[in-house]
Short mmCIF file of C-alpha atoms in Angstrom, two decimals:
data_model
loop_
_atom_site.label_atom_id
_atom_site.label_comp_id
_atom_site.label_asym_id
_atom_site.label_seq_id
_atom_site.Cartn_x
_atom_site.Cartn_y
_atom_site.Cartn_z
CA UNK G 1 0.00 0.00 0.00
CA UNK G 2 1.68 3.18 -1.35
CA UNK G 3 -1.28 5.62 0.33
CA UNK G 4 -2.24 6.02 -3.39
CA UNK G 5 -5.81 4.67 -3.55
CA UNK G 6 -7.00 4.15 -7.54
CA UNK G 7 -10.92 2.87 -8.49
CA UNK G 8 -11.32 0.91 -10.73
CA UNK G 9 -8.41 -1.46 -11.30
CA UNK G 10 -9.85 -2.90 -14.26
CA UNK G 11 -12.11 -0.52 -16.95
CA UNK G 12 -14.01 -2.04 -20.11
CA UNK G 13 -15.22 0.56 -21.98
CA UNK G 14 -16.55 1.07 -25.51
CA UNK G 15 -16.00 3.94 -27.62
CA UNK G 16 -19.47 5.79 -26.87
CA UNK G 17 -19.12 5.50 -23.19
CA UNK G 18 -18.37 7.98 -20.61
CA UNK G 19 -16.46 7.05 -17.76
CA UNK G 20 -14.16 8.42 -14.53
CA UNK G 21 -11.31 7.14 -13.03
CA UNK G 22 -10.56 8.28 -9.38
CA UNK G 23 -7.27 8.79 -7.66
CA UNK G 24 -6.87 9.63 -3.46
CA UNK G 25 -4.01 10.24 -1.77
CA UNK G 26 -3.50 9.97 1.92
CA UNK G 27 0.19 11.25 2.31
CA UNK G 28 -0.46 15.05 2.74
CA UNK G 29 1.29 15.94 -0.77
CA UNK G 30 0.32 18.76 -2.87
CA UNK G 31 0.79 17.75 -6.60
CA UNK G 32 -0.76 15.07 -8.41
CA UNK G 33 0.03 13.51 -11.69
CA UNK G 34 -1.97 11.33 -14.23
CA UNK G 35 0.48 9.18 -16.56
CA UNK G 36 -0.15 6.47 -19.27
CA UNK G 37 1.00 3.65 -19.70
CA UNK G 38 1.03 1.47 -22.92
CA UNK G 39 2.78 -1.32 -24.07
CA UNK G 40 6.46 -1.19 -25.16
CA UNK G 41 6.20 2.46 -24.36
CA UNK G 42 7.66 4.71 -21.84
CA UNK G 43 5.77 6.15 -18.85
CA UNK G 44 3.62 9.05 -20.22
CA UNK G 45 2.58 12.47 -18.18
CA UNK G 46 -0.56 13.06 -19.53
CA UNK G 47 -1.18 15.83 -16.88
CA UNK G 48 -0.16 17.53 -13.62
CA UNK G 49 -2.18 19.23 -10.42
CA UNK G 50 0.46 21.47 -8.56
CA UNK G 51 -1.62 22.86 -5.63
CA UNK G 52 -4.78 22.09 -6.93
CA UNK G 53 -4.08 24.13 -10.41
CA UNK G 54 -3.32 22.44 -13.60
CA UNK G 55 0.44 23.47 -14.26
CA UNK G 56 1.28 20.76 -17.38
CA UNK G 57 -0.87 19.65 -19.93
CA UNK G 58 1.54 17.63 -22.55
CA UNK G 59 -0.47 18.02 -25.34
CA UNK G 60 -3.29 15.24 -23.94
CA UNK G 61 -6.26 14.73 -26.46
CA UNK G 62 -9.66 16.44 -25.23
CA UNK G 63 -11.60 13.21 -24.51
CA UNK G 64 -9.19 13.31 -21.73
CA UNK G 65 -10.35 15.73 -19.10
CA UNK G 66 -8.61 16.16 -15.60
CA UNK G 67 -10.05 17.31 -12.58
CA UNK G 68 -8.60 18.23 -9.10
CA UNK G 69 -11.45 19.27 -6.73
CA UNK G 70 -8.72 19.23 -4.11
CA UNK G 71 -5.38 18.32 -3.03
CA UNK G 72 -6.20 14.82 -2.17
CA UNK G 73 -8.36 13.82 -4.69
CA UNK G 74 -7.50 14.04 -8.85
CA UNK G 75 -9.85 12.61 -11.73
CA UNK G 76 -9.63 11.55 -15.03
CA UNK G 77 -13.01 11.96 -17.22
CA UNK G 78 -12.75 9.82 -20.22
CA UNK G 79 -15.39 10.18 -23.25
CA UNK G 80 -15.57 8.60 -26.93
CA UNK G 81 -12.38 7.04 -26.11
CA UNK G 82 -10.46 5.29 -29.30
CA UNK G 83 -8.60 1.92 -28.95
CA UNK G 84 -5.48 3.23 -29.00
CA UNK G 85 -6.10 4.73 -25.66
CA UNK G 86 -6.21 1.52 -23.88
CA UNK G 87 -3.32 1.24 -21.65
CA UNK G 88 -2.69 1.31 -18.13
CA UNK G 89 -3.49 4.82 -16.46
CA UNK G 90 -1.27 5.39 -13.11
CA UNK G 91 -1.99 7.96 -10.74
CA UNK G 92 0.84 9.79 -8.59
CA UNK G 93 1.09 12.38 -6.08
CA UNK G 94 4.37 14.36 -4.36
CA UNK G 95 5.39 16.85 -2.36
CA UNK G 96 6.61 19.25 -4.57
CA UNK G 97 9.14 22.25 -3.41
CA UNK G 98 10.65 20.03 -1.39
CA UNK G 99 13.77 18.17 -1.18
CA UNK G 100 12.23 14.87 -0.83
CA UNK G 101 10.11 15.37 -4.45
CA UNK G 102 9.11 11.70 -4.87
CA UNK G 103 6.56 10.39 -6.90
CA UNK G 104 4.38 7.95 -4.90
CA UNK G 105 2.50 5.80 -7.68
CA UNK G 106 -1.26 3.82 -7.41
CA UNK G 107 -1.94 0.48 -8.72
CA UNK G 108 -3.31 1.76 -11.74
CA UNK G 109 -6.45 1.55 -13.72
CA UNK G 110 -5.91 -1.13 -16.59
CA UNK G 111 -8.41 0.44 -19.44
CA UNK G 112 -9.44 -1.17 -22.03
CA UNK G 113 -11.19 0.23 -24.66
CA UNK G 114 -13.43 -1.61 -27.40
CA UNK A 1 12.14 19.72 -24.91
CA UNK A 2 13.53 17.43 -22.05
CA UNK A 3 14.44 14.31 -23.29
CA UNK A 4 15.52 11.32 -21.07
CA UNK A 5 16.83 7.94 -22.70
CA UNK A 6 17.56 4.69 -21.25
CA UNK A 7 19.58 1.69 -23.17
CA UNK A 8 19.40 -0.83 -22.99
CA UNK A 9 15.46 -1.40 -24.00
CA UNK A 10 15.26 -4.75 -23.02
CA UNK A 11 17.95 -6.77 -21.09
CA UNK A 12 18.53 -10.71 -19.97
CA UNK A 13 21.20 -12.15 -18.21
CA UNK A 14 22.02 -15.50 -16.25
CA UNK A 15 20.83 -15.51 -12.68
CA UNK A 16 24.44 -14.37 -11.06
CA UNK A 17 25.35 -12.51 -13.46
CA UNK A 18 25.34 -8.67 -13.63
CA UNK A 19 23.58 -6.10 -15.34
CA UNK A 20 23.97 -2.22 -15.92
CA UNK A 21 21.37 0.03 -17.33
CA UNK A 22 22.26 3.54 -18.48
CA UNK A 23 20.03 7.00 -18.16
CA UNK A 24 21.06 10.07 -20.63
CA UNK A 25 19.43 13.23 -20.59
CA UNK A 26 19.37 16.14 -23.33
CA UNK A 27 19.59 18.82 -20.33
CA UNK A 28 21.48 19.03 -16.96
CA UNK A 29 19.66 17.84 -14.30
CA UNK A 30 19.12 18.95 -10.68
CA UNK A 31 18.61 15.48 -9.71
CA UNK A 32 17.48 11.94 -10.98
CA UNK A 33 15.48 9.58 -9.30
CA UNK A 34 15.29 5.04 -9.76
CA UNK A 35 11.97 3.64 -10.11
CA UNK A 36 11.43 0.11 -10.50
CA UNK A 37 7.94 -1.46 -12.03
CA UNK A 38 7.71 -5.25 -10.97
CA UNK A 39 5.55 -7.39 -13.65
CA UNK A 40 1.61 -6.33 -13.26
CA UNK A 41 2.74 -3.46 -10.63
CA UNK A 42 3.53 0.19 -10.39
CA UNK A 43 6.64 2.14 -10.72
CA UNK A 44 7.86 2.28 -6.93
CA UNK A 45 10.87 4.74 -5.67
CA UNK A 46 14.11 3.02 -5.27
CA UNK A 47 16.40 6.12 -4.95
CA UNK A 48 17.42 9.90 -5.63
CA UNK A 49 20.93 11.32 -6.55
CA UNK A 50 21.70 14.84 -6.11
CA UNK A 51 25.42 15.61 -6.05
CA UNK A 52 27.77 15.21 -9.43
CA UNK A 53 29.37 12.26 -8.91
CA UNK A 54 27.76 10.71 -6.69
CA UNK A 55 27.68 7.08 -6.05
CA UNK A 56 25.07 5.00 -3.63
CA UNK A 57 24.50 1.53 -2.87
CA UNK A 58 21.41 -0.84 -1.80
CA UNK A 59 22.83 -3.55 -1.14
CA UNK A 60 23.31 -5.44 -4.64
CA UNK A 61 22.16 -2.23 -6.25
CA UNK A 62 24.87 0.65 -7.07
CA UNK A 63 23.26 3.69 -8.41
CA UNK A 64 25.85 6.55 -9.95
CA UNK A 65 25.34 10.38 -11.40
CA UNK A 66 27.14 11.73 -13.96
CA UNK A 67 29.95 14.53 -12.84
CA UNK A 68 28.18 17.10 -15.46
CA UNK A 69 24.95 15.68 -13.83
CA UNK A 70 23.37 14.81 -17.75
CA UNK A 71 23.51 10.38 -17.22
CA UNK A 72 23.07 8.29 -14.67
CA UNK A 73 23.84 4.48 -14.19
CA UNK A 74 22.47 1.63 -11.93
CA UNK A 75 24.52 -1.78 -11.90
CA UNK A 76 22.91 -4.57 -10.13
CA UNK A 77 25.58 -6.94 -8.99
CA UNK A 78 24.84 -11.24 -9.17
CA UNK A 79 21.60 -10.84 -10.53
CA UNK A 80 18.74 -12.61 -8.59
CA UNK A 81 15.32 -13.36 -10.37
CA UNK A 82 13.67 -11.02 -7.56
CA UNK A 83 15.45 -8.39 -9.62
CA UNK A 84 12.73 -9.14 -12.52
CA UNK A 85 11.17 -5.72 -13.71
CA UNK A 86 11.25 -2.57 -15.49
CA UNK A 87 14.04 0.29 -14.22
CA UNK A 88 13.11 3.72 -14.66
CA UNK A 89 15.31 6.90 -14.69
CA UNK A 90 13.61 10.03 -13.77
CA UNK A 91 15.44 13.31 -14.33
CA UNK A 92 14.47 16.58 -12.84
CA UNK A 93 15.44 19.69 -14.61
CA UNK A 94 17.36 22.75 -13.31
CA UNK A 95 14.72 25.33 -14.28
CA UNK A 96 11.75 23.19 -13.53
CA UNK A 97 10.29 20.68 -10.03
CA UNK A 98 8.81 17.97 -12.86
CA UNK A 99 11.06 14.91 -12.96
CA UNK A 100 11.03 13.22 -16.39
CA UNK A 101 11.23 9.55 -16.76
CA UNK A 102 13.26 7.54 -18.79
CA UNK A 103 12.36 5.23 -21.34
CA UNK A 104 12.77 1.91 -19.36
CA UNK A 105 14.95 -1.19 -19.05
CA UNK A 106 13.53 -4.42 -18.71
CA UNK A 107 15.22 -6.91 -17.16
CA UNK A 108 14.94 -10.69 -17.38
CA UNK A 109 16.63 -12.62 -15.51
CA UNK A 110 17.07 -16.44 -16.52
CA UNK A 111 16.85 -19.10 -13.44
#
């Protein structure tokens, strides 16, 4: 148990479908990150939450839609999702500013996408 | 933009033997970070290097930053099949406080 909490661990969704994938974290840190996953690929930051305000956003697709209601708790909206987006979405939060800036991962959501 | 790359991609060795996996960044870095990603799991924080040059050890496990603070290298020594997963690199850039991970090596190691 990292004290990064992710629901659901497992996500079939089809391409119509609207869905949310939650994150909580119950270290006290005040930036959290959203990252994919996929195969043979290197981990991607999708986006970041840096005291509750969106401070990256590398370039993510807008069927991908963060939110950060506050600094425990980060979600990722998902609609009309394409195939290619299936991957494993991992959730992250830090204490940024700090010396000790390390990224504290979740289980993941495995999302797949039909 | 920042670009961190590991090599090797993919990696197998004996159990016993060693292995060595290699970070390079574009950029100087502040610091780097290890990660390792067990099979099914999630990237977990093995270490952080801050100083050039410097060298630190986990037991088997000898992690080392670059003197111009741009690569990084972690050599595992007498590989053990508990050492089975994916090593991560993650770089965090003088002018920034987001680290960027590295591309990955994935180790095998053969019983």
């Amino acid at each position: 148990e990292t004290g990064v909490t992710q629901t659901p661990r497992h996500l079939v969704m089809g391409m119509t479908n609207k869905k949310s994938l939650k994150c909580e974290q119950h270290l006290g840190h005040n930036a959290m990150y959203w990252y994919k996953q996929s195969a043979k690929k290197p981990l991607e930051l999708m986006f970041v939450y840096s005291l509750e305000e969106r401070v990256e956003n590398n370039s993510v697709p807008s069927r991908f839609s963060p939110e950060c209601p506050n600094s425990s708790h980060l979600f990722l909206h998902l609609h009309t999702l394409q195939p290619e987006d299936s991957a494993l979405y991992l959730c992250a939060s830090s204490q940024v500013w700090t010396s000790e800036n390390i990224q504290y991962f979740g289980a993941g959501t495995r999302l797949s996408v039909l | 933009g920042q670009q961190v790359m590991q090599i090797p991609q993919y990696q197998h060795v004996q159990e016993g033997e060693d292995f060595t996996t290699y970070c390079n960044s574009s950029t100087t870095l502040s610091n780097i970070q290890w990660y390792k990603q067990r099979p099914g799991g999630h990237p977990v924080f093995l270490i952080q290097l801050v100083k050039s040059g410097e060298v630190k050890k986990q037991k088997r496990l000898t992690f080392q930053f670059g003197e111009a603070k741009k690569n990084s290298s972690l050599h595992i020594t007498a590989t053990q099949t508990t050492d089975v997963g994916t090593y991560f690199c993650a770089g965090l850039q003088n002018t920034g406080n987001q680290f960027y991970f590295g591309t990955g090596t994935s180790l095998t190691v053969i019983p």
